[in-house]
Amino acid sequence: MTTVALLGAGGKMGVRLSLNLAETDFEVRHVEVSEAGRARLKEAVGVDCVAQDAALDGAEVVVLAVPDTLIGKVATGIVDKLAPGTMVVILDAAAPYAGHLPERDDITYFVTHPCHPMIYHNEATEAARLDRFGGVAHPQGVVNALMQGPEEHYALGDTVARAIYAPVRQTYRVTVEQLAYLEPGLSETVCASLLVVMKQAMDECVKQGISEDCARDFLLGHMNILGAVIFGVQEGQFSDACNKAIEFGIPALMKDDWKRVFERDEIMASIQRIT
């Protein structure tokens, strides 16, 4: 039985992970510094927390379910207490890629992050359809990176990832740098920003006297079919009018050099801002 120390167990993400780990054969030791977090964990999962040093003693895996801005501080505070060969699991690439993890050659750093449930799916149950974040009922993809450590540790990291993000449809192996291109690059800098712009565009239509319900229905419906065609989920062709609107719309909305957000320096600058 693998022993897992879960730091930040009473936080929003920590409780999600605790619920999933409770369904596994891992021996889990929960650590939470806040009184409110400990109460939340007890109510949601029915488990008590232990002192950090007791949790780390003999733990084979340490999961850091703490905010990006605290990863470096928390990791530095525990690194000298870990036995050689211990795996430290980080849930986002930002802090590792920014160099905030303390140096120690005889431990493993494993980075894992969920894809979240896809928009296009064929899930039959209501629970799966309503699980938009993942980790409850809708199988999702997960992205893993073995930052440092022996190759054989990848299998253990993958097993932990599949447990904390369950149910998992598929895992993908990348480097830490590649994961940083996915987030914050693809998911936040590009996707989240453009979705905010689309909401702002909808609001402009509402200002013209169109009801918000009508504008939202129209926008989300078109996002559905346009996205299905663009991403190859469904065969189809756009009308000549739509293609012409795209031809003129992209340069009107996007700077010519917008893809520079994927240059290494820009990715690092973005990560520095959030860590």
PDB file of C-alpha atoms in Angstrom:
ATOM      1  CA  MET A   1       0.000   0.000   0.000  1.00  0.00           C
ATOM      2  CA  THR A   2       1.478   3.331  -1.098  1.00  0.00           C
ATOM      3  CA  THR A   3       1.430   6.100   1.510  1.00  0.00           C
ATOM      4  CA  VAL A   4       0.356   9.517   0.229  1.00  0.00           C
ATOM      5  CA  ALA A   5       0.678  12.778   2.169  1.00  0.00           C
ATOM      6  CA  LEU A   6      -1.830  15.313   0.845  1.00  0.00           C
ATOM      7  CA  LEU A   7      -0.919  18.888   1.737  1.00  0.00           C
ATOM      8  CA  GLY A   8      -3.703  21.439   1.395  1.00  0.00           C
ATOM      9  CA  ALA A   9      -6.275  18.672   1.860  1.00  0.00           C
ATOM     10  CA  GLY A  10      -8.994  21.027   3.106  1.00  0.00           C
ATOM     11  CA  GLY A  11      -8.810  23.473   0.224  1.00  0.00           C
ATOM     12  CA  LYS A  12     -11.147  23.532  -2.754  1.00  0.00           C
ATOM     13  CA  MET A  13      -8.908  21.267  -4.840  1.00  0.00           C
ATOM     14  CA  GLY A  14      -7.717  19.316  -1.818  1.00  0.00           C
ATOM     15  CA  VAL A  15     -11.223  18.184  -0.922  1.00  0.00           C
ATOM     16  CA  ARG A  16     -11.818  17.045  -4.508  1.00  0.00           C
ATOM     17  CA  LEU A  17      -8.629  14.981  -4.378  1.00  0.00           C
ATOM     18  CA  SER A  18      -9.440  13.652  -0.918  1.00  0.00           C
ATOM     19  CA  LEU A  19     -12.824  12.375  -2.078  1.00  0.00           C
ATOM     20  CA  ASN A  20     -11.234  10.494  -4.958  1.00  0.00           C
ATOM     21  CA  LEU A  21      -8.326   9.151  -2.928  1.00  0.00           C
ATOM     22  CA  ALA A  22     -10.826   7.767  -0.412  1.00  0.00           C
ATOM     23  CA  GLU A  23     -11.957   5.365  -3.147  1.00  0.00           C
ATOM     24  CA  THR A  24      -8.456   3.935  -3.651  1.00  0.00           C
ATOM     25  CA  ASP A  25      -6.068   1.612  -1.833  1.00  0.00           C
ATOM     26  CA  PHE A  26      -3.650   4.452  -1.042  1.00  0.00           C
ATOM     27  CA  GLU A  27      -2.982   5.160   2.611  1.00  0.00           C
ATOM     28  CA  VAL A  28      -3.690   8.887   2.734  1.00  0.00           C
ATOM     29  CA  ARG A  29      -2.473  11.312   5.383  1.00  0.00           C
ATOM     30  CA  HIS A  30      -4.300  14.633   5.209  1.00  0.00           C
ATOM     31  CA  VAL A  31      -2.620  17.917   6.110  1.00  0.00           C
ATOM     32  CA  GLU A  32      -4.450  21.245   6.342  1.00  0.00           C
ATOM     33  CA  VAL A  33      -3.248  24.386   8.152  1.00  0.00           C
ATOM     34  CA  SER A  34      -6.549  26.269   8.397  1.00  0.00           C
ATOM     35  CA  GLU A  35      -9.280  25.500  10.903  1.00  0.00           C
ATOM     36  CA  ALA A  36     -11.953  26.151   8.277  1.00  0.00           C
ATOM     37  CA  GLY A  37     -10.223  23.775   5.867  1.00  0.00           C
ATOM     38  CA  ARG A  38     -10.020  21.010   8.457  1.00  0.00           C
ATOM     39  CA  ALA A  39     -13.725  21.410   9.220  1.00  0.00           C
ATOM     40  CA  ARG A  40     -14.566  21.384   5.507  1.00  0.00           C
ATOM     41  CA  LEU A  41     -12.548  18.204   4.985  1.00  0.00           C
ATOM     42  CA  LYS A  42     -14.203  16.488   7.963  1.00  0.00           C
ATOM     43  CA  GLU A  43     -17.676  17.373   6.700  1.00  0.00           C
ATOM     44  CA  ALA A  44     -17.041  16.430   3.059  1.00  0.00           C
ATOM     45  CA  VAL A  45     -14.827  13.373   3.437  1.00  0.00           C
ATOM     46  CA  GLY A  46     -15.183  12.336   7.070  1.00  0.00           C
ATOM     47  CA  VAL A  47     -11.450  12.291   7.791  1.00  0.00           C
ATOM     48  CA  ASP A  48      -9.216  14.063  10.280  1.00  0.00           C
ATOM     49  CA  CYS A  49      -5.946  15.808   9.551  1.00  0.00           C
ATOM     50  CA  VAL A  50      -2.555  14.952  11.000  1.00  0.00           C
ATOM     51  CA  ALA A  51       0.481  17.082  11.725  1.00  0.00           C
ATOM     52  CA  GLN A  52       2.646  17.777   8.690  1.00  0.00           C
ATOM     53  CA  ASP A  53       5.777  16.094  10.046  1.00  0.00           C
ATOM     54  CA  ALA A  54       3.795  12.963  10.908  1.00  0.00           C
ATOM     55  CA  ALA A  55       2.273  12.927   7.421  1.00  0.00           C
ATOM     56  CA  LEU A  56       5.657  13.226   5.732  1.00  0.00           C
ATOM     57  CA  ASP A  57       7.366  10.576   7.851  1.00  0.00           C
ATOM     58  CA  GLY A  58       7.659   7.554   5.561  1.00  0.00           C
ATOM     59  CA  ALA A  59       5.375   8.972   2.867  1.00  0.00           C
ATOM     60  CA  GLU A  60       6.234   7.682  -0.590  1.00  0.00           C
ATOM     61  CA  VAL A  61       4.217  10.353  -2.411  1.00  0.00           C
ATOM     62  CA  VAL A  62       3.568  13.961  -1.364  1.00  0.00           C
ATOM     63  CA  VAL A  63       0.816  15.825  -3.237  1.00  0.00           C
ATOM     64  CA  LEU A  64       0.884  19.625  -3.059  1.00  0.00           C
ATOM     65  CA  ALA A  65      -2.734  20.766  -3.412  1.00  0.00           C
ATOM     66  CA  VAL A  66      -1.839  24.391  -2.708  1.00  0.00           C
ATOM     67  CA  PRO A  67      -2.021  27.586  -4.810  1.00  0.00           C
ATOM     68  CA  ASP A  68       0.696  28.261  -7.400  1.00  0.00           C
ATOM     69  CA  THR A  69       1.935  31.228  -5.377  1.00  0.00           C
ATOM     70  CA  LEU A  70       2.653  28.964  -2.379  1.00  0.00           C
ATOM     71  CA  ILE A  71       4.235  25.980  -4.160  1.00  0.00           C
ATOM     72  CA  GLY A  72       7.791  27.245  -3.790  1.00  0.00           C
ATOM     73  CA  LYS A  73       7.369  28.165  -0.126  1.00  0.00           C
ATOM     74  CA  VAL A  74       5.660  24.902   0.814  1.00  0.00           C
ATOM     75  CA  ALA A  75       8.101  22.737  -1.158  1.00  0.00           C
ATOM     76  CA  THR A  76      11.100  24.502   0.368  1.00  0.00           C
ATOM     77  CA  GLY A  77       9.652  23.964   3.838  1.00  0.00           C
ATOM     78  CA  ILE A  78       9.315  20.200   3.430  1.00  0.00           C
ATOM     79  CA  VAL A  79      12.119  19.165   1.071  1.00  0.00           C
ATOM     80  CA  ASP A  80      14.649  18.424   3.825  1.00  0.00           C
ATOM     81  CA  LYS A  81      12.136  16.161   5.589  1.00  0.00           C
ATOM     82  CA  LEU A  82      11.615  13.818   2.643  1.00  0.00           C
ATOM     83  CA  ALA A  83      13.294  10.444   2.343  1.00  0.00           C
ATOM     84  CA  PRO A  84      15.351   9.760  -0.791  1.00  0.00           C
ATOM     85  CA  GLY A  85      13.139   8.503  -3.605  1.00  0.00           C
ATOM     86  CA  THR A  86      10.037  10.352  -2.406  1.00  0.00           C
ATOM     87  CA  MET A  87       7.776  11.614  -5.198  1.00  0.00           C
ATOM     88  CA  VAL A  88       6.440  15.168  -4.950  1.00  0.00           C
ATOM     89  CA  VAL A  89       3.353  15.706  -7.104  1.00  0.00           C
ATOM     90  CA  ILE A  90       2.540  19.237  -8.286  1.00  0.00           C
ATOM     91  CA  LEU A  91      -0.826  19.964  -9.887  1.00  0.00           C
ATOM     92  CA  ASP A  92       0.244  22.710 -12.301  1.00  0.00           C
ATOM     93  CA  ALA A  93       3.307  23.447 -14.432  1.00  0.00           C
ATOM     94  CA  ALA A  94       3.628  27.128 -13.520  1.00  0.00           C
ATOM     95  CA  ALA A  95       5.753  26.941 -10.386  1.00  0.00           C
ATOM     96  CA  PRO A  96       7.938  24.037 -11.596  1.00  0.00           C
ATOM     97  CA  TYR A  97       8.613  25.710 -14.954  1.00  0.00           C
ATOM     98  CA  ALA A  98       9.383  29.015 -13.246  1.00  0.00           C
ATOM     99  CA  GLY A  99      12.071  27.295 -11.156  1.00  0.00           C
ATOM    100  CA  HIS A 100      10.321  27.601  -7.780  1.00  0.00           C
ATOM    101  CA  LEU A 101      10.960  24.010  -6.697  1.00  0.00           C
ATOM    102  CA  PRO A 102      13.982  23.498  -4.407  1.00  0.00           C
ATOM    103  CA  GLU A 103      16.891  21.543  -5.819  1.00  0.00           C
ATOM    104  CA  ARG A 104      17.356  18.006  -4.570  1.00  0.00           C
ATOM    105  CA  ASP A 105      18.556  15.312  -6.909  1.00  0.00           C
ATOM    106  CA  ASP A 106      17.405  12.247  -4.982  1.00  0.00           C
ATOM    107  CA  ILE A 107      13.653  12.955  -4.999  1.00  0.00           C
ATOM    108  CA  THR A 108      11.157  12.872  -7.859  1.00  0.00           C
ATOM    109  CA  TYR A 109       9.118  15.806  -9.137  1.00  0.00           C
ATOM    110  CA  PHE A 110       5.984  14.798 -11.053  1.00  0.00           C
ATOM    111  CA  VAL A 111       3.639  17.388 -12.580  1.00  0.00           C
ATOM    112  CA  THR A 112       0.064  16.509 -13.523  1.00  0.00           C
ATOM    113  CA  HIS A 113      -2.907  18.583 -14.666  1.00  0.00           C
ATOM    114  CA  PRO A 114      -6.434  17.665 -15.820  1.00  0.00           C
ATOM    115  CA  CYS A 115      -7.804  18.465 -19.273  1.00  0.00           C
ATOM    116  CA  HIS A 116     -11.352  18.729 -17.818  1.00  0.00           C
ATOM    117  CA  PRO A 117     -14.321  17.108 -19.593  1.00  0.00           C
ATOM    118  CA  MET A 118     -14.582  17.921 -23.287  1.00  0.00           C
ATOM    119  CA  ILE A 119     -17.474  19.950 -24.694  1.00  0.00           C
ATOM    120  CA  TYR A 120     -18.229  17.274 -27.271  1.00  0.00           C
ATOM    121  CA  HIS A 121     -18.998  13.909 -25.710  1.00  0.00           C
ATOM    122  CA  ASN A 122     -21.485  11.046 -25.636  1.00  0.00           C
ATOM    123  CA  GLU A 123     -21.891  10.588 -21.900  1.00  0.00           C
ATOM    124  CA  ALA A 124     -25.160   8.815 -21.106  1.00  0.00           C
ATOM    125  CA  THR A 125     -25.699   9.752 -17.459  1.00  0.00           C
ATOM    126  CA  GLU A 126     -26.868  13.096 -16.130  1.00  0.00           C
ATOM    127  CA  ALA A 127     -24.106  13.064 -13.516  1.00  0.00           C
ATOM    128  CA  ALA A 128     -21.470  12.802 -16.245  1.00  0.00           C
ATOM    129  CA  ARG A 129     -23.112  15.492 -18.360  1.00  0.00           C
ATOM    130  CA  LEU A 130     -23.195  17.893 -15.408  1.00  0.00           C
ATOM    131  CA  ASP A 131     -19.596  17.169 -14.349  1.00  0.00           C
ATOM    132  CA  ARG A 132     -17.987  20.064 -16.200  1.00  0.00           C
ATOM    133  CA  PHE A 133     -14.914  20.380 -13.968  1.00  0.00           C
ATOM    134  CA  GLY A 134     -14.087  16.683 -13.912  1.00  0.00           C
ATOM    135  CA  GLY A 135     -13.094  14.354 -11.137  1.00  0.00           C
ATOM    136  CA  VAL A 136     -16.652  13.259 -10.367  1.00  0.00           C
ATOM    137  CA  ALA A 137     -18.437  11.308 -13.089  1.00  0.00           C
ATOM    138  CA  HIS A 138     -17.197  12.424 -16.517  1.00  0.00           C
ATOM    139  CA  PRO A 139     -14.012  10.679 -17.756  1.00  0.00           C
ATOM    140  CA  GLN A 140     -11.392  13.289 -18.613  1.00  0.00           C
ATOM    141  CA  GLY A 141      -7.939  13.462 -20.095  1.00  0.00           C
ATOM    142  CA  VAL A 142      -4.907  14.133 -17.887  1.00  0.00           C
ATOM    143  CA  VAL A 143      -1.500  15.536 -18.847  1.00  0.00           C
ATOM    144  CA  ASN A 144       1.603  14.269 -16.994  1.00  0.00           C
ATOM    145  CA  ALA A 145       5.263  15.268 -16.883  1.00  0.00           C
ATOM    146  CA  LEU A 146       8.099  13.476 -15.079  1.00  0.00           C
ATOM    147  CA  MET A 147      10.182  16.548 -14.315  1.00  0.00           C
ATOM    148  CA  GLN A 148      12.970  14.641 -12.560  1.00  0.00           C
ATOM    149  CA  GLY A 149      13.429  11.199 -11.108  1.00  0.00           C
ATOM    150  CA  PRO A 150      13.930   7.633 -12.367  1.00  0.00           C
ATOM    151  CA  GLU A 151      11.936   6.571 -15.415  1.00  0.00           C
ATOM    152  CA  GLU A 152      10.211   3.824 -13.462  1.00  0.00           C
ATOM    153  CA  HIS A 153       8.586   6.505 -11.282  1.00  0.00           C
ATOM    154  CA  TYR A 154       6.448   7.645 -14.206  1.00  0.00           C
ATOM    155  CA  ALA A 155       4.133   4.666 -13.732  1.00  0.00           C
ATOM    156  CA  LEU A 156       3.574   5.563 -10.068  1.00  0.00           C
ATOM    157  CA  GLY A 157       2.920   9.204 -10.955  1.00  0.00           C
ATOM    158  CA  ASP A 158       0.465   8.153 -13.643  1.00  0.00           C
ATOM    159  CA  THR A 159      -1.339   5.916 -11.139  1.00  0.00           C
ATOM    160  CA  VAL A 160      -1.621   8.797  -8.657  1.00  0.00           C
ATOM    161  CA  ALA A 161      -2.884  11.118 -11.399  1.00  0.00           C
ATOM    162  CA  ARG A 162      -5.533   8.621 -12.485  1.00  0.00           C
ATOM    163  CA  ALA A 163      -6.643   8.317  -8.866  1.00  0.00           C
ATOM    164  CA  ILE A 164      -6.899  12.002  -7.965  1.00  0.00           C
ATOM    165  CA  TYR A 165      -8.595  13.020 -11.224  1.00  0.00           C
ATOM    166  CA  ALA A 166     -10.820   9.928 -11.587  1.00  0.00           C
ATOM    167  CA  PRO A 167     -12.565   8.946 -13.719  1.00  0.00           C
ATOM    168  CA  VAL A 168      -9.816   9.325 -16.319  1.00  0.00           C
ATOM    169  CA  ARG A 169     -10.318   8.608 -20.006  1.00  0.00           C
ATOM    170  CA  GLN A 170      -6.682   8.906 -21.106  1.00  0.00           C
ATOM    171  CA  THR A 171      -3.345  10.266 -19.906  1.00  0.00           C
ATOM    172  CA  TYR A 172      -0.814  12.100 -22.067  1.00  0.00           C
ATOM    173  CA  ARG A 173       2.906  12.374 -21.365  1.00  0.00           C
ATOM    174  CA  VAL A 174       4.630  15.681 -22.076  1.00  0.00           C
ATOM    175  CA  THR A 175       7.554  17.705 -20.764  1.00  0.00           C
ATOM    176  CA  VAL A 176       7.075  20.393 -18.124  1.00  0.00           C
ATOM    177  CA  GLU A 177       7.745  23.044 -20.766  1.00  0.00           C
ATOM    178  CA  GLN A 178       5.123  21.538 -23.076  1.00  0.00           C
ATOM    179  CA  LEU A 179       2.633  21.525 -20.220  1.00  0.00           C
ATOM    180  CA  ALA A 180       3.364  25.225 -19.680  1.00  0.00           C
ATOM    181  CA  TYR A 181       2.462  25.850 -23.339  1.00  0.00           C
ATOM    182  CA  LEU A 182      -0.875  24.132 -22.673  1.00  0.00           C
ATOM    183  CA  GLU A 183      -1.446  26.120 -19.456  1.00  0.00           C
ATOM    184  CA  PRO A 184      -1.300  29.049 -19.151  1.00  0.00           C
ATOM    185  CA  GLY A 185      -0.576  29.416 -22.897  1.00  0.00           C
ATOM    186  CA  LEU A 186      -3.372  27.597 -24.685  1.00  0.00           C
ATOM    187  CA  SER A 187      -6.012  27.296 -21.977  1.00  0.00           C
ATOM    188  CA  GLU A 188      -5.809  30.656 -20.216  1.00  0.00           C
ATOM    189  CA  THR A 189      -3.928  33.213 -22.281  1.00  0.00           C
ATOM    190  CA  VAL A 190      -5.754  32.224 -25.484  1.00  0.00           C
ATOM    191  CA  CYS A 191      -8.916  30.239 -24.712  1.00  0.00           C
ATOM    192  CA  ALA A 192     -10.087  32.024 -21.565  1.00  0.00           C
ATOM    193  CA  SER A 193      -9.266  35.434 -23.047  1.00  0.00           C
ATOM    194  CA  LEU A 194     -11.193  34.773 -26.270  1.00  0.00           C
ATOM    195  CA  LEU A 195     -14.163  33.391 -24.348  1.00  0.00           C
ATOM    196  CA  VAL A 196     -14.255  36.595 -22.294  1.00  0.00           C
ATOM    197  CA  VAL A 197     -14.177  38.565 -25.551  1.00  0.00           C
ATOM    198  CA  MET A 198     -17.106  36.508 -26.881  1.00  0.00           C
ATOM    199  CA  LYS A 199     -19.089  37.275 -23.719  1.00  0.00           C
ATOM    200  CA  GLN A 200     -18.279  40.948 -24.170  1.00  0.00           C
ATOM    201  CA  ALA A 201     -19.445  40.710 -27.791  1.00  0.00           C
ATOM    202  CA  MET A 202     -22.714  39.188 -26.601  1.00  0.00           C
ATOM    203  CA  ASP A 203     -23.122  42.096 -24.201  1.00  0.00           C
ATOM    204  CA  GLU A 204     -22.725  44.516 -27.115  1.00  0.00           C
ATOM    205  CA  CYS A 205     -25.664  42.816 -28.822  1.00  0.00           C
ATOM    206  CA  VAL A 206     -27.717  43.163 -25.646  1.00  0.00           C
ATOM    207  CA  LYS A 207     -27.002  46.907 -25.713  1.00  0.00           C
ATOM    208  CA  GLN A 208     -28.785  46.985 -29.075  1.00  0.00           C
ATOM    209  CA  GLY A 209     -32.022  45.916 -27.411  1.00  0.00           C
ATOM    210  CA  ILE A 210     -31.687  42.157 -27.946  1.00  0.00           C
ATOM    211  CA  SER A 211     -32.663  40.183 -24.851  1.00  0.00           C
ATOM    212  CA  GLU A 212     -29.812  38.524 -22.967  1.00  0.00           C
ATOM    213  CA  ASP A 213     -31.547  35.135 -23.257  1.00  0.00           C
ATOM    214  CA  CYS A 214     -31.789  35.517 -27.025  1.00  0.00           C
ATOM    215  CA  ALA A 215     -28.174  36.644 -27.438  1.00  0.00           C
ATOM    216  CA  ARG A 216     -26.845  33.839 -25.214  1.00  0.00           C
ATOM    217  CA  ASP A 217     -28.952  31.211 -26.983  1.00  0.00           C
ATOM    218  CA  PHE A 218     -27.737  32.461 -30.361  1.00  0.00           C
ATOM    219  CA  LEU A 219     -24.063  32.635 -29.357  1.00  0.00           C
ATOM    220  CA  LEU A 220     -23.822  29.303 -27.539  1.00  0.00           C
ATOM    221  CA  GLY A 221     -25.725  27.545 -30.307  1.00  0.00           C
ATOM    222  CA  HIS A 222     -23.371  28.874 -32.942  1.00  0.00           C
ATOM    223  CA  MET A 223     -20.354  28.027 -30.778  1.00  0.00           C
ATOM    224  CA  ASN A 224     -21.641  24.455 -30.733  1.00  0.00           C
ATOM    225  CA  ILE A 225     -21.961  23.874 -34.476  1.00  0.00           C
ATOM    226  CA  LEU A 226     -19.090  26.136 -35.564  1.00  0.00           C
ATOM    227  CA  GLY A 227     -16.759  24.491 -33.046  1.00  0.00           C
ATOM    228  CA  ALA A 228     -17.843  21.010 -34.106  1.00  0.00           C
ATOM    229  CA  VAL A 229     -16.921  21.751 -37.718  1.00  0.00           C
ATOM    230  CA  ILE A 230     -13.703  23.643 -36.955  1.00  0.00           C
ATOM    231  CA  PHE A 231     -12.370  20.897 -34.659  1.00  0.00           C
ATOM    232  CA  GLY A 232     -13.423  18.067 -36.933  1.00  0.00           C
ATOM    233  CA  VAL A 233     -16.061  16.638 -34.618  1.00  0.00           C
ATOM    234  CA  GLN A 234     -18.653  16.890 -37.383  1.00  0.00           C
ATOM    235  CA  GLU A 235     -18.286  17.085 -41.132  1.00  0.00           C
ATOM    236  CA  GLY A 236     -19.519  20.305 -42.628  1.00  0.00           C
ATOM    237  CA  GLN A 237     -18.641  23.379 -44.616  1.00  0.00           C
ATOM    238  CA  PHE A 238     -19.185  27.011 -43.830  1.00  0.00           C
ATOM    239  CA  SER A 239     -21.147  29.211 -46.178  1.00  0.00           C
ATOM    240  CA  ASP A 240     -19.315  31.634 -48.448  1.00  0.00           C
ATOM    241  CA  ALA A 241     -20.666  34.454 -46.285  1.00  0.00           C
ATOM    242  CA  CYS A 242     -19.282  32.861 -43.112  1.00  0.00           C
ATOM    243  CA  ASN A 243     -15.872  32.268 -44.699  1.00  0.00           C
ATOM    244  CA  LYS A 244     -15.770  35.887 -45.839  1.00  0.00           C
ATOM    245  CA  ALA A 245     -16.702  37.070 -42.337  1.00  0.00           C
ATOM    246  CA  ILE A 246     -13.828  34.979 -40.913  1.00  0.00           C
ATOM    247  CA  GLU A 247     -11.405  36.330 -43.507  1.00  0.00           C
ATOM    248  CA  PHE A 248     -12.128  39.884 -42.469  1.00  0.00           C
ATOM    249  CA  GLY A 249     -12.947  39.182 -38.824  1.00  0.00           C
ATOM    250  CA  ILE A 250      -9.647  37.658 -37.716  1.00  0.00           C
ATOM    251  CA  PRO A 251      -7.467  40.648 -38.695  1.00  0.00           C
ATOM    252  CA  ALA A 252     -10.068  43.005 -37.208  1.00  0.00           C
ATOM    253  CA  LEU A 253      -9.979  41.169 -33.873  1.00  0.00           C
ATOM    254  CA  MET A 254      -6.413  39.861 -33.639  1.00  0.00           C
ATOM    255  CA  LYS A 255      -3.036  41.550 -33.898  1.00  0.00           C
ATOM    256  CA  ASP A 256      -0.823  40.230 -36.693  1.00  0.00           C
ATOM    257  CA  ASP A 257       1.735  38.988 -34.134  1.00  0.00           C
ATOM    258  CA  TRP A 258      -0.715  37.420 -31.673  1.00  0.00           C
ATOM    259  CA  LYS A 259       1.014  34.030 -31.885  1.00  0.00           C
ATOM    260  CA  ARG A 260       3.987  35.484 -30.043  1.00  0.00           C
ATOM    261  CA  VAL A 261       2.144  34.513 -26.841  1.00  0.00           C
ATOM    262  CA  PHE A 262       3.541  31.045 -27.585  1.00  0.00           C
ATOM    263  CA  GLU A 263       7.147  32.198 -27.694  1.00  0.00           C
ATOM    264  CA  ARG A 264       9.159  30.783 -24.807  1.00  0.00           C
ATOM    265  CA  ASP A 265       9.878  34.206 -23.291  1.00  0.00           C
ATOM    266  CA  GLU A 266       6.193  35.111 -23.368  1.00  0.00           C
ATOM    267  CA  ILE A 267       5.184  31.835 -21.744  1.00  0.00           C
ATOM    268  CA  MET A 268       7.733  32.418 -18.991  1.00  0.00           C
ATOM    269  CA  ALA A 269       6.588  36.024 -18.512  1.00  0.00           C
ATOM    270  CA  SER A 270       3.004  34.828 -18.158  1.00  0.00           C
ATOM    271  CA  ILE A 271       4.024  32.237 -15.572  1.00  0.00           C
ATOM    272  CA  GLN A 272       6.079  34.770 -13.619  1.00  0.00           C
ATOM    273  CA  ARG A 273       3.006  36.980 -13.355  1.00  0.00           C
ATOM    274  CA  ILE A 274       0.926  34.229 -11.721  1.00  0.00           C
ATOM    275  CA  THR A 275       3.555  32.750  -9.421  1.00  0.00           C
TER     276      THR A 275
END
